[in-house]
Short mmCIF file of N, CA and C in Angstrom, two decimals:
data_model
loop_
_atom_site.label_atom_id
_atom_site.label_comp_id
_atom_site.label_asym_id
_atom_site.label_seq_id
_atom_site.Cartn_x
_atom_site.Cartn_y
_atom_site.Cartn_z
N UNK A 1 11.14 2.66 5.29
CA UNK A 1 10.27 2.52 4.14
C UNK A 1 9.78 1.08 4.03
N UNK A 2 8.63 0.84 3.87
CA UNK A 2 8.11 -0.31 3.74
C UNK A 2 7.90 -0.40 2.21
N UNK A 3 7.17 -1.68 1.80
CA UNK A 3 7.01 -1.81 0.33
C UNK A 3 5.75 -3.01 0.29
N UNK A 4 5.17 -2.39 -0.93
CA UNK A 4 3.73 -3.24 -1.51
C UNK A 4 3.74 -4.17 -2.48
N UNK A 5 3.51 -5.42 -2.62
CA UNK A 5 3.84 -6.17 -3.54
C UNK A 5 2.86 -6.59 -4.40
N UNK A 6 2.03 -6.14 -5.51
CA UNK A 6 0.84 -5.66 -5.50
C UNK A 6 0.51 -7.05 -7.32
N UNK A 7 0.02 -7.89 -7.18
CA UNK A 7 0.21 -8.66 -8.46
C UNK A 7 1.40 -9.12 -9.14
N UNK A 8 1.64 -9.21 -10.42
CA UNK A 8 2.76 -9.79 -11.04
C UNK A 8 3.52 -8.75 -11.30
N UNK A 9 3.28 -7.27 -10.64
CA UNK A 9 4.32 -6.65 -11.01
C UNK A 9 5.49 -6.29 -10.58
N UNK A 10 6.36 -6.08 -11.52
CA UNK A 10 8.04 -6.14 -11.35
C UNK A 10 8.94 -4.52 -10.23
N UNK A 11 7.74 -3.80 -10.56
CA UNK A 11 8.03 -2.83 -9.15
C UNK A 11 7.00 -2.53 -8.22
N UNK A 12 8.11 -2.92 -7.19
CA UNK A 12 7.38 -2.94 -5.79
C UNK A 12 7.32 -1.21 -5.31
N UNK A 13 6.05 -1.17 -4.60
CA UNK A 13 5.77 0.20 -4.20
C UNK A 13 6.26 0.86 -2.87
N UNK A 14 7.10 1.71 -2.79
CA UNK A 14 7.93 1.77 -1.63
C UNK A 14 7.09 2.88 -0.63
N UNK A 15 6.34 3.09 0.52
CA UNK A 15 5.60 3.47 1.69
C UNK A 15 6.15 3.47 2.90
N UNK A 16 6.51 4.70 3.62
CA UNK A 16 7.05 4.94 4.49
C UNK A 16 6.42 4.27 5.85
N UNK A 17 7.05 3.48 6.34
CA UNK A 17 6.28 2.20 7.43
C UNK A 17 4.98 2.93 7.92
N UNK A 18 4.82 3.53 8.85
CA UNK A 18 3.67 3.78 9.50
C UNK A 18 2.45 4.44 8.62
N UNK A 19 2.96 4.84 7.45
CA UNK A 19 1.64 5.45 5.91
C UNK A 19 1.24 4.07 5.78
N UNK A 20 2.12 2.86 5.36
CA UNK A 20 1.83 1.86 5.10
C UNK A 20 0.97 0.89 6.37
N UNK A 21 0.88 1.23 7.39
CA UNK A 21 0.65 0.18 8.57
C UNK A 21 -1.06 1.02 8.51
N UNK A 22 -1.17 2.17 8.25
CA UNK A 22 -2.45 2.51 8.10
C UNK A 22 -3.52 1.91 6.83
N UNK A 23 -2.17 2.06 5.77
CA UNK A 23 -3.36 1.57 4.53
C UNK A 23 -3.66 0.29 4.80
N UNK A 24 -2.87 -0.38 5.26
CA UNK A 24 -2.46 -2.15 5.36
C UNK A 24 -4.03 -2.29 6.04
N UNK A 25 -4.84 -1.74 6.88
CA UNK A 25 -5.98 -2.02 7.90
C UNK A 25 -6.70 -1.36 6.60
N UNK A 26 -6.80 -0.34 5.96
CA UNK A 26 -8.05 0.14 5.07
C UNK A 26 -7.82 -0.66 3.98
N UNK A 27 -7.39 -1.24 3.53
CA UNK A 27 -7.11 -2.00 2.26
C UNK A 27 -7.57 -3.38 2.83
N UNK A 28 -6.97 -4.10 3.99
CA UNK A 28 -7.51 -5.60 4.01
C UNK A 28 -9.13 -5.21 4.63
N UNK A 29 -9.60 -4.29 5.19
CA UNK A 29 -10.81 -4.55 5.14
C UNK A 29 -11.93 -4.13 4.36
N UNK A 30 -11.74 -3.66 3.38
CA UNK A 30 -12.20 -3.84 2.11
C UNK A 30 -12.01 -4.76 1.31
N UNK A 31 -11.09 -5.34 1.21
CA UNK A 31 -10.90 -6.14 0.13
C UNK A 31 -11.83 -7.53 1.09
N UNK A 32 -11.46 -7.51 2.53
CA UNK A 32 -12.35 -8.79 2.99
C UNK A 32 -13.57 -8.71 2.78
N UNK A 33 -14.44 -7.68 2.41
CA UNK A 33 -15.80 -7.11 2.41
C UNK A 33 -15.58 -7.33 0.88
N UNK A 34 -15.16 -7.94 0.45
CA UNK A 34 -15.23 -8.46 -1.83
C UNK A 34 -15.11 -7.02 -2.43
N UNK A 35 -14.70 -5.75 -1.78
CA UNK A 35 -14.89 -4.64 -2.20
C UNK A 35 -13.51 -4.59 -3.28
N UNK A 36 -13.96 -3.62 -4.22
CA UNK A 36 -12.89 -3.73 -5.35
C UNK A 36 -12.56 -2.21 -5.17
N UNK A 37 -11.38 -1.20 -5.12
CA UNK A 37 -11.47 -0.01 -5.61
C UNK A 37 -10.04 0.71 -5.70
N UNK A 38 -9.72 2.08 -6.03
CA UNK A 38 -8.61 2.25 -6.81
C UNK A 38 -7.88 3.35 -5.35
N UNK A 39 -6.28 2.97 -5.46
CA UNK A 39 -5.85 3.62 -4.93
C UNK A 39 -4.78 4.56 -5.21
N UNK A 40 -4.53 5.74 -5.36
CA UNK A 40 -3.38 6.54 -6.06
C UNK A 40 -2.60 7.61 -5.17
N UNK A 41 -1.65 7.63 -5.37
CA UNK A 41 -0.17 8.55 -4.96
C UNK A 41 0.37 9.17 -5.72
N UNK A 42 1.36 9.93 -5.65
CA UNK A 42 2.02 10.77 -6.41
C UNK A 42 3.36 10.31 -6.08
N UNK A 43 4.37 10.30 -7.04
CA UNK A 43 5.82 9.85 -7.18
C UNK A 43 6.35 10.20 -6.19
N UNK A 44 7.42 9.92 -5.69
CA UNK A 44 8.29 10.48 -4.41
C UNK A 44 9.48 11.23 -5.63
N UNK A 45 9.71 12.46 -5.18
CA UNK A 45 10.38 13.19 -5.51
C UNK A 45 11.71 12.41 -6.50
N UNK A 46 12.33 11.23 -5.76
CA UNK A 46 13.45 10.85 -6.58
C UNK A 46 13.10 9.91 -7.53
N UNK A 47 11.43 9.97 -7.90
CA UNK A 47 11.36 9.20 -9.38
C UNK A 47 10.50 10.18 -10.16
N UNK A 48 10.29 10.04 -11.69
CA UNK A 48 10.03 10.99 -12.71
C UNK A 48 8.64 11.51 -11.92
N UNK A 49 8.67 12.60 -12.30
CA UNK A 49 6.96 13.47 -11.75
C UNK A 49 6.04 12.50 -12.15
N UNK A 50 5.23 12.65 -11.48
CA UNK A 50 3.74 11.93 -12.22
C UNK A 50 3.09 10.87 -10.67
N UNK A 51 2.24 10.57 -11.30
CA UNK A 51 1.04 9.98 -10.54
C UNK A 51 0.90 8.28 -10.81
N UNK A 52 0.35 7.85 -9.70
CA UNK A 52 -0.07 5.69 -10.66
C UNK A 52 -0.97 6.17 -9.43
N UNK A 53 -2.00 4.83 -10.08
CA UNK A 53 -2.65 4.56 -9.38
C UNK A 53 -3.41 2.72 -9.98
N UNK A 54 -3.57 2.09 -8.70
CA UNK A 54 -3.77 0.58 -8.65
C UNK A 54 -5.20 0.46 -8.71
N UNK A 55 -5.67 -0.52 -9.21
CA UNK A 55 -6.83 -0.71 -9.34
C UNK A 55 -6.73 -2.45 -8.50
N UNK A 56 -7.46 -2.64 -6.62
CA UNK A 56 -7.13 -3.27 -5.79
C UNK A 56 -8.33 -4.24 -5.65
N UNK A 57 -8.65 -5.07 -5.96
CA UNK A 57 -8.90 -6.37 -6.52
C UNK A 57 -9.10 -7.48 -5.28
N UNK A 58 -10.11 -8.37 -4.83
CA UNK A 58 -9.56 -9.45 -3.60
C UNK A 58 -8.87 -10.63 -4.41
N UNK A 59 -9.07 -10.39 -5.86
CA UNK A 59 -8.40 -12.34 -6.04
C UNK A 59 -7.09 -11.63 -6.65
N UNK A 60 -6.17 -10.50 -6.52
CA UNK A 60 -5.03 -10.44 -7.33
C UNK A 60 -4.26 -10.26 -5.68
N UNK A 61 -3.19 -10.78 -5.99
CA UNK A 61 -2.16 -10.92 -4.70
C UNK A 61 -1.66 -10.12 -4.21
N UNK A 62 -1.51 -9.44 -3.18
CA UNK A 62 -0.90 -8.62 -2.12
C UNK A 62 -0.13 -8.64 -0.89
N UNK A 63 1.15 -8.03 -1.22
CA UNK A 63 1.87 -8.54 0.53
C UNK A 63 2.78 -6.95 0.75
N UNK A 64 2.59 -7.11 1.81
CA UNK A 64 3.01 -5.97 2.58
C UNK A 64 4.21 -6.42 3.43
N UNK A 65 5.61 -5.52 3.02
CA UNK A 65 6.66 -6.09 3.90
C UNK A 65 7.33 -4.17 4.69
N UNK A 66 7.18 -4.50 5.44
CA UNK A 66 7.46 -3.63 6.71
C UNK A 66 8.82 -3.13 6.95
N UNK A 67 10.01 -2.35 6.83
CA UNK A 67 11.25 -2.48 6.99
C UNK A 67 11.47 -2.32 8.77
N UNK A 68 10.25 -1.78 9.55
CA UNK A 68 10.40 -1.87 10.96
C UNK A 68 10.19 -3.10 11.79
N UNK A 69 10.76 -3.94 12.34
CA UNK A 69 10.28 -5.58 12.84
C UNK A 69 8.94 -4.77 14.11
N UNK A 70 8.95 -3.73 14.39
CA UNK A 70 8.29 -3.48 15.33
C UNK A 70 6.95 -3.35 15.07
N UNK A 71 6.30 -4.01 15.66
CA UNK A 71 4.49 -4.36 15.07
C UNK A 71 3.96 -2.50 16.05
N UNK A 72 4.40 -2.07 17.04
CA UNK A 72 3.97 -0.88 17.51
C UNK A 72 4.09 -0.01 16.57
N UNK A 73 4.26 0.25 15.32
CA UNK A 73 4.15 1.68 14.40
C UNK A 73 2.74 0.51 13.37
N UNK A 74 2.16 1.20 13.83
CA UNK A 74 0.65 0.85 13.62
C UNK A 74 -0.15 1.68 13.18
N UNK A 75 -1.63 1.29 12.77
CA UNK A 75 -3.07 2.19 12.89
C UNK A 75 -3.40 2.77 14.03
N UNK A 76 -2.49 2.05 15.22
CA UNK A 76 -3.49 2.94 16.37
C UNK A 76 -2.49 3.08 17.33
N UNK A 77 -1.46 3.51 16.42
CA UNK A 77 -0.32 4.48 17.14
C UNK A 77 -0.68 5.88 16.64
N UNK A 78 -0.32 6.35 18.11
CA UNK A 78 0.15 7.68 17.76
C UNK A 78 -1.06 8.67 17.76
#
C-alpha cells in the first residue's frame, strides 16, 4: 500500500502501490499543465462506507510515498 500526502491534511490516503504509480503520472501531468481538477474513490472496506473526493490544485502540496522501493511497479508495467 502506498500513501498520498495531499495538503495540510492529517490523513494520509492509503493506494495500493501500482493504482498509485498510475495516478502518480495522471496527476503530475496535469497539474504541470496548471490544470486544476477533482479526484474521488470509495472507502476501502475497513473504513466507514462512503466516498471523498480531493479537489487537486498545482500550488497545494503533494507527495507520494510508495511502500515498494522497486521503481518497476509502474505506469508501464504490466
Amino acid at each position: 500500500m502506498g500513501t498520498v500526502y495531499y495538503g495540510g491534511s492529517a490523513t494520509p490516503i492509503q493506494i495500493e502501490d501500482r493504482a498509485l504509480a498510475h495516478l502518480k503520472v495522471v496527476i503530475a501531468t496535469k497539474l504541470r499543465r496548471g490544470e486544476s481538477f477533482t479526484l474521488s474513490w470509495q472507502h476501502p472496506e475497513d473504513q466507514p462506507r462512503g466516498r471523498s473526493t480531493l479537489w487537486l490544485h498545482p500550488s497545494i502540496p503533494l507527495r507520494f510515498v510508495f511502500d515498494n522501493p522497486d521503481p518497476a511497479v509502474s505506469a508501464d508495467s504490466g
